[in-house]
mmCIF file of N, CA and C in Angstrom:
data_model
loop_
_atom_site.group_PDB
_atom_site.id
_atom_site.type_symbol
_atom_site.label_atom_id
_atom_site.label_comp_id
_atom_site.label_asym_id
_atom_site.label_seq_id
_atom_site.Cartn_x
_atom_site.Cartn_y
_atom_site.Cartn_z
ATOM 1 N N MET P 7 0.841 -1.170 0.000
ATOM 2 C CA MET P 7 0.000 0.000 0.000
ATOM 3 C C MET P 7 0.886 1.232 0.000
ATOM 4 N N THR P 8 0.560 2.192 -0.815
ATOM 5 C CA THR P 8 1.227 3.480 -0.832
ATOM 6 C C THR P 8 0.216 4.535 -0.450
ATOM 7 N N VAL P 9 0.635 5.485 0.362
ATOM 8 C CA VAL P 9 -0.252 6.533 0.845
ATOM 9 C C VAL P 9 -0.240 7.702 -0.127
ATOM 10 N N PHE P 10 -1.418 8.198 -0.478
ATOM 11 C CA PHE P 10 -1.570 9.414 -1.275
ATOM 12 C C PHE P 10 -2.249 10.453 -0.398
ATOM 13 N N PRO P 11 -1.588 11.562 -0.068
ATOM 14 C CA PRO P 11 -2.353 12.601 0.608
ATOM 15 C C PRO P 11 -3.305 13.228 -0.399
ATOM 16 N N VAL P 12 -4.548 13.387 -0.041
ATOM 17 C CA VAL P 12 -5.543 13.926 -0.964
ATOM 18 C C VAL P 12 -5.795 15.387 -0.608
ATOM 19 N N ALA P 13 -5.495 16.266 -1.534
ATOM 20 C CA ALA P 13 -5.685 17.697 -1.302
ATOM 21 C C ALA P 13 -7.159 18.048 -1.409
ATOM 22 N N ALA P 14 -7.513 19.186 -0.848
ATOM 23 C CA ALA P 14 -8.907 19.632 -0.870
ATOM 24 C C ALA P 14 -9.427 19.807 -2.290
ATOM 25 N N SER P 15 -8.542 20.088 -3.231
ATOM 26 C CA SER P 15 -8.957 20.305 -4.616
ATOM 27 C C SER P 15 -9.125 19.003 -5.387
ATOM 28 N N ASN P 16 -8.930 17.873 -4.713
ATOM 29 C CA ASN P 16 -8.978 16.550 -5.337
ATOM 30 C C ASN P 16 -7.899 16.373 -6.395
ATOM 31 N N HIS P 17 -6.861 17.160 -6.319
ATOM 32 C CA HIS P 17 -5.711 17.030 -7.206
ATOM 33 C C HIS P 17 -4.983 15.732 -6.862
ATOM 34 N N GLN P 18 -4.600 14.975 -7.861
ATOM 35 C CA GLN P 18 -3.904 13.715 -7.634
ATOM 36 C C GLN P 18 -2.478 13.996 -7.151
ATOM 37 N N ALA P 19 -2.149 13.548 -5.960
ATOM 38 C CA ALA P 19 -0.824 13.757 -5.389
ATOM 39 C C ALA P 19 0.079 12.580 -5.734
ATOM 40 N N ALA P 20 1.369 12.817 -5.646
ATOM 41 C CA ALA P 20 2.344 11.751 -5.889
ATOM 42 C C ALA P 20 2.270 10.735 -4.749
ATOM 43 N N PRO P 21 2.550 9.462 -5.036
ATOM 44 C CA PRO P 21 2.498 8.444 -3.983
ATOM 45 C C PRO P 21 3.571 8.683 -2.922
ATOM 46 N N LEU P 22 3.238 8.349 -1.696
ATOM 47 C CA LEU P 22 4.160 8.464 -0.575
ATOM 48 C C LEU P 22 4.294 7.118 0.113
ATOM 49 N N THR P 23 5.483 6.848 0.624
ATOM 50 C CA THR P 23 5.699 5.679 1.460
ATOM 51 C C THR P 23 5.720 6.158 2.905
ATOM 52 N N LEU P 24 4.878 5.572 3.736
ATOM 53 C CA LEU P 24 4.785 5.945 5.142
ATOM 54 C C LEU P 24 5.857 5.224 5.940
ATOM 55 N N VAL P 25 6.648 5.991 6.702
ATOM 56 C CA VAL P 25 7.615 5.412 7.636
ATOM 57 C C VAL P 25 7.345 6.006 9.016
ATOM 58 N N GLU P 26 7.299 5.141 10.027
ATOM 59 C CA GLU P 26 7.029 5.561 11.400
ATOM 60 C C GLU P 26 8.181 5.106 12.283
ATOM 61 N N LEU P 27 8.875 6.073 12.879
ATOM 62 C CA LEU P 27 9.982 5.751 13.775
ATOM 63 C C LEU P 27 9.493 5.771 15.214
ATOM 64 N N PHE P 28 9.546 4.628 15.877
ATOM 65 C CA PHE P 28 9.227 4.544 17.299
ATOM 66 C C PHE P 28 10.511 4.849 18.054
ATOM 67 N N THR P 29 10.473 5.934 18.813
ATOM 68 C CA THR P 29 11.668 6.506 19.415
ATOM 69 C C THR P 29 11.343 7.063 20.789
ATOM 70 N N SER P 30 12.375 7.523 21.493
ATOM 71 C CA SER P 30 12.186 8.152 22.797
ATOM 72 C C SER P 30 13.409 8.995 23.123
ATOM 73 N N GLN P 31 13.189 10.096 23.815
ATOM 74 C CA GLN P 31 14.315 10.907 24.267
ATOM 75 C C GLN P 31 15.148 10.162 25.302
ATOM 76 N N GLY P 32 14.576 9.158 25.965
ATOM 77 C CA GLY P 32 15.300 8.367 26.953
ATOM 78 C C GLY P 32 16.070 7.201 26.362
ATOM 79 N N CYS P 33 16.033 7.037 25.056
ATOM 80 C CA CYS P 33 16.690 5.919 24.363
ATOM 81 C C CYS P 33 18.058 6.367 23.857
ATOM 82 N N SER P 34 19.120 5.758 24.371
ATOM 83 C CA SER P 34 20.475 6.159 23.970
ATOM 84 C C SER P 34 20.831 5.715 22.555
ATOM 85 N N SER P 35 20.111 4.762 21.995
ATOM 86 C CA SER P 35 20.371 4.283 20.632
ATOM 87 C C SER P 35 19.582 5.045 19.576
ATOM 88 N N CYS P 36 18.711 5.948 19.994
ATOM 89 C CA CYS P 36 17.787 6.597 19.061
ATOM 90 C C CYS P 36 18.327 7.796 18.279
ATOM 91 N N PRO P 37 19.279 8.590 18.785
ATOM 92 C CA PRO P 37 19.697 9.777 18.027
ATOM 93 C C PRO P 37 20.111 9.524 16.577
ATOM 94 N N PRO P 38 20.871 8.455 16.249
ATOM 95 C CA PRO P 38 21.178 8.231 14.828
ATOM 96 C C PRO P 38 19.922 7.951 13.992
ATOM 97 N N ALA P 39 18.968 7.218 14.560
ATOM 98 C CA ALA P 39 17.715 6.932 13.847
ATOM 99 C C ALA P 39 16.882 8.200 13.694
ATOM 100 N N ASP P 40 16.867 9.042 14.725
ATOM 101 C CA ASP P 40 16.145 10.315 14.647
ATOM 102 C C ASP P 40 16.730 11.186 13.535
ATOM 103 N N ALA P 41 18.063 11.219 13.444
ATOM 104 C CA ALA P 41 18.722 12.011 12.394
ATOM 105 C C ALA P 41 18.394 11.456 11.011
ATOM 106 N N PHE P 42 18.394 10.134 10.877
ATOM 107 C CA PHE P 42 18.068 9.513 9.592
ATOM 108 C C PHE P 42 16.621 9.802 9.209
ATOM 109 N N LEU P 43 15.708 9.771 10.188
ATOM 110 C CA LEU P 43 14.310 10.104 9.908
ATOM 111 C C LEU P 43 14.212 11.540 9.396
ATOM 112 N N GLY P 44 15.021 12.431 9.957
ATOM 113 C CA GLY P 44 15.054 13.808 9.474
ATOM 114 C C GLY P 44 15.437 13.881 8.007
ATOM 115 N N GLU P 45 16.398 13.057 7.602
ATOM 116 C CA GLU P 45 16.791 12.996 6.189
ATOM 117 C C GLU P 45 15.646 12.453 5.334
ATOM 118 N N LEU P 46 15.010 11.381 5.816
ATOM 119 C CA LEU P 46 13.905 10.783 5.065
ATOM 120 C C LEU P 46 12.748 11.761 4.906
ATOM 121 N N SER P 47 12.531 12.602 5.913
ATOM 122 C CA SER P 47 11.408 13.546 5.866
ATOM 123 C C SER P 47 11.569 14.590 4.762
ATOM 124 N N LYS P 48 12.769 14.762 4.263
ATOM 125 C CA LYS P 48 13.023 15.733 3.191
ATOM 126 C C LYS P 48 12.730 15.160 1.807
ATOM 127 N N ARG P 49 12.514 13.861 1.750
ATOM 128 C CA ARG P 49 12.213 13.225 0.463
ATOM 129 C C ARG P 49 10.762 13.477 0.071
ATOM 130 N N SER P 50 10.541 13.710 -1.197
ATOM 131 C CA SER P 50 9.180 13.986 -1.673
ATOM 132 C C SER P 50 8.325 12.725 -1.778
ATOM 133 N N ASP P 51 8.943 11.551 -1.688
ATOM 134 C CA ASP P 51 8.202 10.295 -1.813
ATOM 135 C C ASP P 51 7.992 9.584 -0.475
ATOM 136 N N VAL P 52 8.310 10.266 0.628
ATOM 137 C CA VAL P 52 8.213 9.655 1.957
ATOM 138 C C VAL P 52 7.408 10.557 2.888
ATOM 139 N N LEU P 53 6.504 9.945 3.653
ATOM 140 C CA LEU P 53 5.819 10.623 4.748
ATOM 141 C C LEU P 53 6.423 10.050 6.027
ATOM 142 N N ALA P 54 7.248 10.844 6.710
ATOM 143 C CA ALA P 54 8.005 10.383 7.874
ATOM 144 C C ALA P 54 7.356 10.875 9.161
ATOM 145 N N LEU P 55 7.079 9.939 10.067
ATOM 146 C CA LEU P 55 6.475 10.272 11.357
ATOM 147 C C LEU P 55 7.391 9.824 12.489
ATOM 148 N N SER P 56 7.587 10.696 13.455
ATOM 149 C CA SER P 56 8.325 10.365 14.668
ATOM 150 C C SER P 56 7.298 10.054 15.750
ATOM 151 N N VAL P 57 7.328 8.837 16.274
ATOM 152 C CA VAL P 57 6.318 8.365 17.220
ATOM 153 C C VAL P 57 7.018 8.058 18.550
ATOM 154 N N HIS P 58 6.841 8.945 19.527
ATOM 155 C CA HIS P 58 7.538 8.807 20.807
ATOM 156 C C HIS P 58 6.757 7.909 21.761
ATOM 157 N N VAL P 59 7.450 6.895 22.283
ATOM 158 C CA VAL P 59 6.860 5.924 23.204
ATOM 159 C C VAL P 59 7.219 6.289 24.645
ATOM 160 N N ASP P 60 6.426 5.775 25.590
ATOM 161 C CA ASP P 60 6.623 6.158 26.989
ATOM 162 C C ASP P 60 7.326 5.117 27.850
ATOM 163 N N TYR P 61 7.714 3.966 27.306
ATOM 164 C CA TYR P 61 8.257 2.919 28.163
ATOM 165 C C TYR P 61 9.697 3.156 28.594
ATOM 166 N N TRP P 62 10.330 4.193 28.093
ATOM 167 C CA TRP P 62 11.661 4.568 28.581
ATOM 168 C C TRP P 62 11.578 5.595 29.705
ATOM 169 N N ASP P 63 10.407 6.121 29.990
ATOM 170 C CA ASP P 63 10.268 7.185 30.988
ATOM 171 C C ASP P 63 10.697 6.743 32.390
ATOM 172 N N TYR P 64 10.670 5.433 32.666
ATOM 173 C CA TYR P 64 10.984 4.937 34.004
ATOM 174 C C TYR P 64 12.431 5.196 34.410
ATOM 175 N N ILE P 65 13.325 5.440 33.454
ATOM 176 C CA ILE P 65 14.739 5.603 33.819
ATOM 177 C C ILE P 65 15.061 7.002 34.338
ATOM 178 N N GLY P 66 14.068 7.879 34.365
ATOM 179 C CA GLY P 66 14.287 9.178 34.979
ATOM 180 C C GLY P 66 14.068 10.371 34.076
ATOM 181 N N TRP P 67 14.185 10.187 32.776
ATOM 182 C CA TRP P 67 13.932 11.288 31.850
ATOM 183 C C TRP P 67 12.574 11.057 31.215
ATOM 184 N N LYS P 68 11.615 11.932 31.505
ATOM 185 C CA LYS P 68 10.278 11.782 30.930
ATOM 186 C C LYS P 68 10.254 12.485 29.579
ATOM 187 N N ASP P 69 10.003 11.730 28.540
ATOM 188 C CA ASP P 69 9.936 12.274 27.180
ATOM 189 C C ASP P 69 8.644 13.079 27.052
ATOM 190 N N PRO P 70 8.735 14.397 26.827
ATOM 191 C CA PRO P 70 7.523 15.216 26.755
ATOM 192 C C PRO P 70 6.654 14.929 25.523
ATOM 193 N N PHE P 71 7.208 14.228 24.543
ATOM 194 C CA PHE P 71 6.451 13.905 23.328
ATOM 195 C C PHE P 71 5.839 12.504 23.382
ATOM 196 N N ALA P 72 6.195 11.735 24.413
ATOM 197 C CA ALA P 72 5.747 10.345 24.518
ATOM 198 C C ALA P 72 4.284 10.260 24.922
ATOM 199 N N SER P 73 3.662 9.163 24.498
ATOM 200 C CA SER P 73 2.264 8.925 24.825
ATOM 201 C C SER P 73 2.025 7.426 24.965
ATOM 202 N N PRO P 74 1.199 7.023 25.941
ATOM 203 C CA PRO P 74 0.825 5.613 26.031
ATOM 204 C C PRO P 74 0.141 5.124 24.748
ATOM 205 N N LYS P 75 -0.562 6.011 24.055
ATOM 206 C CA LYS P 75 -1.208 5.626 22.794
ATOM 207 C C LYS P 75 -0.164 5.243 21.745
ATOM 208 N N ASN P 76 0.967 5.927 21.749
ATOM 209 C CA ASN P 76 2.035 5.588 20.805
ATOM 210 C C ASN P 76 2.631 4.223 21.128
ATOM 211 N N THR P 77 2.813 3.958 22.429
ATOM 212 C CA THR P 77 3.328 2.652 22.841
ATOM 213 C C THR P 77 2.346 1.556 22.442
ATOM 214 N N GLU P 78 1.064 1.801 22.621
ATOM 215 C CA GLU P 78 0.044 0.824 22.225
ATOM 216 C C GLU P 78 0.068 0.604 20.713
ATOM 217 N N ARG P 79 0.269 1.668 19.959
ATOM 218 C CA ARG P 79 0.366 1.536 18.495
ATOM 219 C C ARG P 79 1.529 0.610 18.132
ATOM 220 N N GLN P 80 2.668 0.809 18.787
ATOM 221 C CA GLN P 80 3.824 -0.040 18.514
ATOM 222 C C GLN P 80 3.546 -1.486 18.918
ATOM 223 N N ARG P 81 2.889 -1.693 20.040
ATOM 224 C CA ARG P 81 2.541 -3.062 20.459
ATOM 225 C C ARG P 81 1.654 -3.749 19.413
ATOM 226 N N ARG P 82 0.711 -3.001 18.859
ATOM 227 C CA ARG P 82 -0.174 -3.580 17.831
ATOM 228 C C ARG P 82 0.607 -3.933 16.570
ATOM 229 N N TYR P 83 1.525 -3.067 16.182
ATOM 230 C CA TYR P 83 2.392 -3.409 15.046
ATOM 231 C C TYR P 83 3.186 -4.675 15.356
ATOM 232 N N SER P 84 3.731 -4.751 16.564
ATOM 233 C CA SER P 84 4.521 -5.908 16.957
ATOM 234 C C SER P 84 3.716 -7.198 16.806
ATOM 235 N N LYS P 85 2.492 -7.169 17.280
ATOM 236 C CA LYS P 85 1.622 -8.348 17.162
ATOM 237 C C LYS P 85 1.342 -8.654 15.691
ATOM 238 N N PHE P 86 0.993 -7.625 14.917
ATOM 239 C CA PHE P 86 0.689 -7.799 13.496
ATOM 240 C C PHE P 86 1.893 -8.345 12.723
ATOM 241 N N LEU P 87 3.090 -7.880 13.082
ATOM 242 C CA LEU P 87 4.306 -8.292 12.379
ATOM 243 C C LEU P 87 4.893 -9.592 12.926
ATOM 244 N N GLY P 88 4.226 -10.204 13.915
ATOM 245 C CA GLY P 88 4.670 -11.489 14.455
ATOM 246 C C GLY P 88 5.882 -11.392 15.367
ATOM 247 N N MET P 89 6.067 -10.245 16.003
ATOM 248 C CA MET P 89 7.204 -10.053 16.901
ATOM 249 C C MET P 89 6.786 -10.358 18.335
ATOM 250 N N ARG P 90 7.749 -10.714 19.162
ATOM 251 C CA ARG P 90 7.469 -11.016 20.569
ATOM 252 C C ARG P 90 7.786 -9.841 21.491
ATOM 253 N N TYR P 91 8.328 -8.776 20.946
ATOM 254 C CA TYR P 91 8.765 -7.662 21.777
ATOM 255 C C TYR P 91 8.673 -6.357 20.987
ATOM 256 N N ILE P 92 8.820 -5.249 21.716
ATOM 257 C CA ILE P 92 8.913 -3.938 21.081
ATOM 258 C C ILE P 92 10.268 -3.349 21.453
ATOM 259 N N TYR P 93 10.749 -2.440 20.642
ATOM 260 C CA TYR P 93 12.063 -1.855 20.899
ATOM 261 C C TYR P 93 12.151 -0.484 20.235
ATOM 262 N N THR P 94 13.137 0.269 20.653
ATOM 263 C CA THR P 94 13.481 1.520 19.985
ATOM 264 C C THR P 94 14.962 1.452 19.623
ATOM 265 N N PRO P 95 15.336 2.057 18.555
ATOM 266 C CA PRO P 95 14.527 2.718 17.544
ATOM 267 C C PRO P 95 14.005 1.714 16.508
ATOM 268 N N GLN P 96 12.721 1.627 16.370
ATOM 269 C CA GLN P 96 12.105 0.746 15.378
ATOM 270 C C GLN P 96 11.433 1.606 14.317
ATOM 271 N N LEU P 97 11.726 1.316 13.061
ATOM 272 C CA LEU P 97 11.095 2.033 11.958
ATOM 273 C C LEU P 97 10.166 1.069 11.227
ATOM 274 N N VAL P 98 8.881 1.417 11.182
ATOM 275 C CA VAL P 98 7.877 0.606 10.487
ATOM 276 C C VAL P 98 7.630 1.238 9.125
ATOM 277 N N ILE P 99 7.708 0.403 8.084
ATOM 278 C CA ILE P 99 7.560 0.860 6.704
ATOM 279 C C ILE P 99 6.215 0.395 6.164
ATOM 280 N N GLN P 100 5.361 1.362 5.805
ATOM 281 C CA GLN P 100 4.043 1.088 5.217
ATOM 282 C C GLN P 100 3.175 0.199 6.100
ATOM 283 N N GLY P 101 3.461 0.154 7.392
ATOM 284 C CA GLY P 101 2.669 -0.655 8.307
ATOM 285 C C GLY P 101 2.814 -2.145 8.089
ATOM 286 N N ALA P 102 3.767 -2.548 7.239
ATOM 287 C CA ALA P 102 3.859 -3.955 6.852
ATOM 288 C C ALA P 102 5.238 -4.573 7.061
ATOM 289 N N ASP P 103 6.236 -3.768 7.369
ATOM 290 C CA ASP P 103 7.598 -4.266 7.539
ATOM 291 C C ASP P 103 8.297 -3.366 8.549
ATOM 292 N N HIS P 104 9.438 -3.802 9.047
ATOM 293 C CA HIS P 104 10.157 -2.979 10.023
ATOM 294 C C HIS P 104 11.651 -3.258 9.962
ATOM 295 N N GLU P 105 12.403 -2.341 10.527
ATOM 296 C CA GLU P 105 13.853 -2.472 10.660
ATOM 297 C C GLU P 105 14.298 -1.651 11.860
ATOM 298 N N VAL P 106 15.513 -1.897 12.304
ATOM 299 C CA VAL P 106 16.141 -1.013 13.284
ATOM 300 C C VAL P 106 16.248 0.355 12.619
ATOM 301 N N GLY P 107 15.806 1.387 13.297
ATOM 302 C CA GLY P 107 15.667 2.712 12.705
ATOM 303 C C GLY P 107 16.924 3.361 12.185
ATOM 304 N N SER P 108 18.084 2.835 12.538
ATOM 305 C CA SER P 108 19.336 3.411 12.056
ATOM 306 C C SER P 108 19.976 2.582 10.944
ATOM 307 N N ASP P 109 19.340 1.499 10.515
ATOM 308 C CA ASP P 109 19.894 0.641 9.456
ATOM 309 C C ASP P 109 19.525 1.206 8.089
ATOM 310 N N ARG P 110 20.298 2.171 7.653
ATOM 311 C CA ARG P 110 20.014 2.926 6.438
ATOM 312 C C ARG P 110 19.861 2.027 5.208
ATOM 313 N N THR P 111 20.770 1.105 5.024
ATOM 314 C CA THR P 111 20.768 0.263 3.823
ATOM 315 C C THR P 111 19.479 -0.546 3.718
ATOM 316 N N LYS P 112 19.111 -1.228 4.789
ATOM 317 C CA LYS P 112 17.902 -2.055 4.765
ATOM 318 C C LYS P 112 16.644 -1.200 4.635
ATOM 319 N N ILE P 113 16.615 -0.068 5.321
ATOM 320 C CA ILE P 113 15.435 0.804 5.258
ATOM 321 C C ILE P 113 15.250 1.364 3.858
ATOM 322 N N LEU P 114 16.316 1.851 3.250
ATOM 323 C CA LEU P 114 16.207 2.403 1.893
ATOM 324 C C LEU P 114 15.734 1.339 0.908
ATOM 325 N N ALA P 115 16.215 0.105 1.067
ATOM 326 C CA ALA P 115 15.775 -0.987 0.191
ATOM 327 C C ALA P 115 14.287 -1.279 0.395
ATOM 328 N N LYS P 116 13.825 -1.256 1.639
ATOM 329 C CA LYS P 116 12.414 -1.548 1.917
ATOM 330 C C LYS P 116 11.502 -0.410 1.473
ATOM 331 N N ILE P 117 11.986 0.825 1.538
ATOM 332 C CA ILE P 117 11.201 1.951 1.015
ATOM 333 C C ILE P 117 11.050 1.805 -0.494
ATOM 334 N N ALA P 118 12.135 1.459 -1.177
ATOM 335 C CA ALA P 118 12.080 1.266 -2.634
ATOM 336 C C ALA P 118 11.125 0.129 -2.987
ATOM 337 N N LYS P 119 11.163 -0.951 -2.225
ATOM 338 C CA LYS P 119 10.267 -2.086 -2.464
ATOM 339 C C LYS P 119 8.807 -1.688 -2.225
ATOM 340 N N ALA P 120 8.550 -0.959 -1.139
ATOM 341 C CA ALA P 120 7.179 -0.545 -0.812
ATOM 342 C C ALA P 120 6.607 0.376 -1.878
ATOM 343 N N ALA P 121 7.440 1.203 -2.471
ATOM 344 C CA ALA P 121 6.970 2.151 -3.493
ATOM 345 C C ALA P 121 6.455 1.438 -4.739
ATOM 346 N N LYS P 122 6.870 0.194 -4.937
ATOM 347 C CA LYS P 122 6.458 -0.567 -6.121
ATOM 348 C C LYS P 122 5.165 -1.353 -5.897
ATOM 349 N N LEU P 123 4.661 -1.372 -4.675
ATOM 350 C CA LEU P 123 3.456 -2.140 -4.363
ATOM 351 C C LEU P 123 2.212 -1.407 -4.836
ATOM 352 N N ASP P 124 1.079 -2.100 -4.799
ATOM 353 C CA ASP P 124 -0.195 -1.483 -5.174
ATOM 354 C C ASP P 124 -0.424 -0.206 -4.383
ATOM 355 N N GLN P 125 -1.059 0.744 -5.016
ATOM 356 C CA GLN P 125 -1.281 2.047 -4.410
ATOM 357 C C GLN P 125 -2.750 2.222 -4.043
ATOM 358 N N VAL P 126 -2.973 2.793 -2.872
ATOM 359 C CA VAL P 126 -4.317 3.056 -2.374
ATOM 360 C C VAL P 126 -4.403 4.533 -2.016
ATOM 361 N N ALA P 127 -5.419 5.217 -2.514
ATOM 362 C CA ALA P 127 -5.596 6.633 -2.182
ATOM 363 C C ALA P 127 -6.129 6.764 -0.760
ATOM 364 N N VAL P 128 -5.533 7.656 0.009
ATOM 365 C CA VAL P 128 -5.929 7.908 1.388
ATOM 366 C C VAL P 128 -6.153 9.400 1.555
ATOM 367 N N GLY P 129 -7.293 9.772 2.104
ATOM 368 C CA GLY P 129 -7.564 11.184 2.380
ATOM 369 C C GLY P 129 -7.075 11.553 3.765
ATOM 370 N N ILE P 130 -6.490 12.716 3.898
ATOM 371 C CA ILE P 130 -6.027 13.214 5.186
ATOM 372 C C ILE P 130 -6.745 14.526 5.455
ATOM 373 N N ARG P 131 -7.370 14.613 6.621
ATOM 374 C CA ARG P 131 -8.128 15.813 6.972
ATOM 375 C C ARG P 131 -7.658 16.317 8.329
ATOM 376 N N ARG P 132 -7.501 17.611 8.447
ATOM 377 C CA ARG P 132 -7.148 18.217 9.733
ATOM 378 C C ARG P 132 -8.426 18.659 10.421
ATOM 379 N N ASP P 133 -8.623 18.213 11.641
ATOM 380 C CA ASP P 133 -9.803 18.621 12.427
ATOM 381 C C ASP P 133 -9.459 19.766 13.345
#
């Protein structure tokens, strides 16, 4: 599935590949993945989301962007993807695949693969 943001004018937008980085300010392994997500966000064919989880908050640094809903989202992906655990930095590609968020080579290959899959138009509305 490829995501198409649908403009109010119903203009056909270019396909986007959705990538979601599950991260936390309390995660010492996350800064390289956060930086890579920043690079991906500049691409015109990628919709990059930073999703902060709250399960690192126990170590003393409370991530102000973290939410239990984000952690639950990651748990659901984990179940859907057949994983037994959740971790950071995890990058989910098109909701159907994942990699360690700093593994540039594997992520770029999976983004290229996802872009070739069937495309589904998705409307995005701001409330």
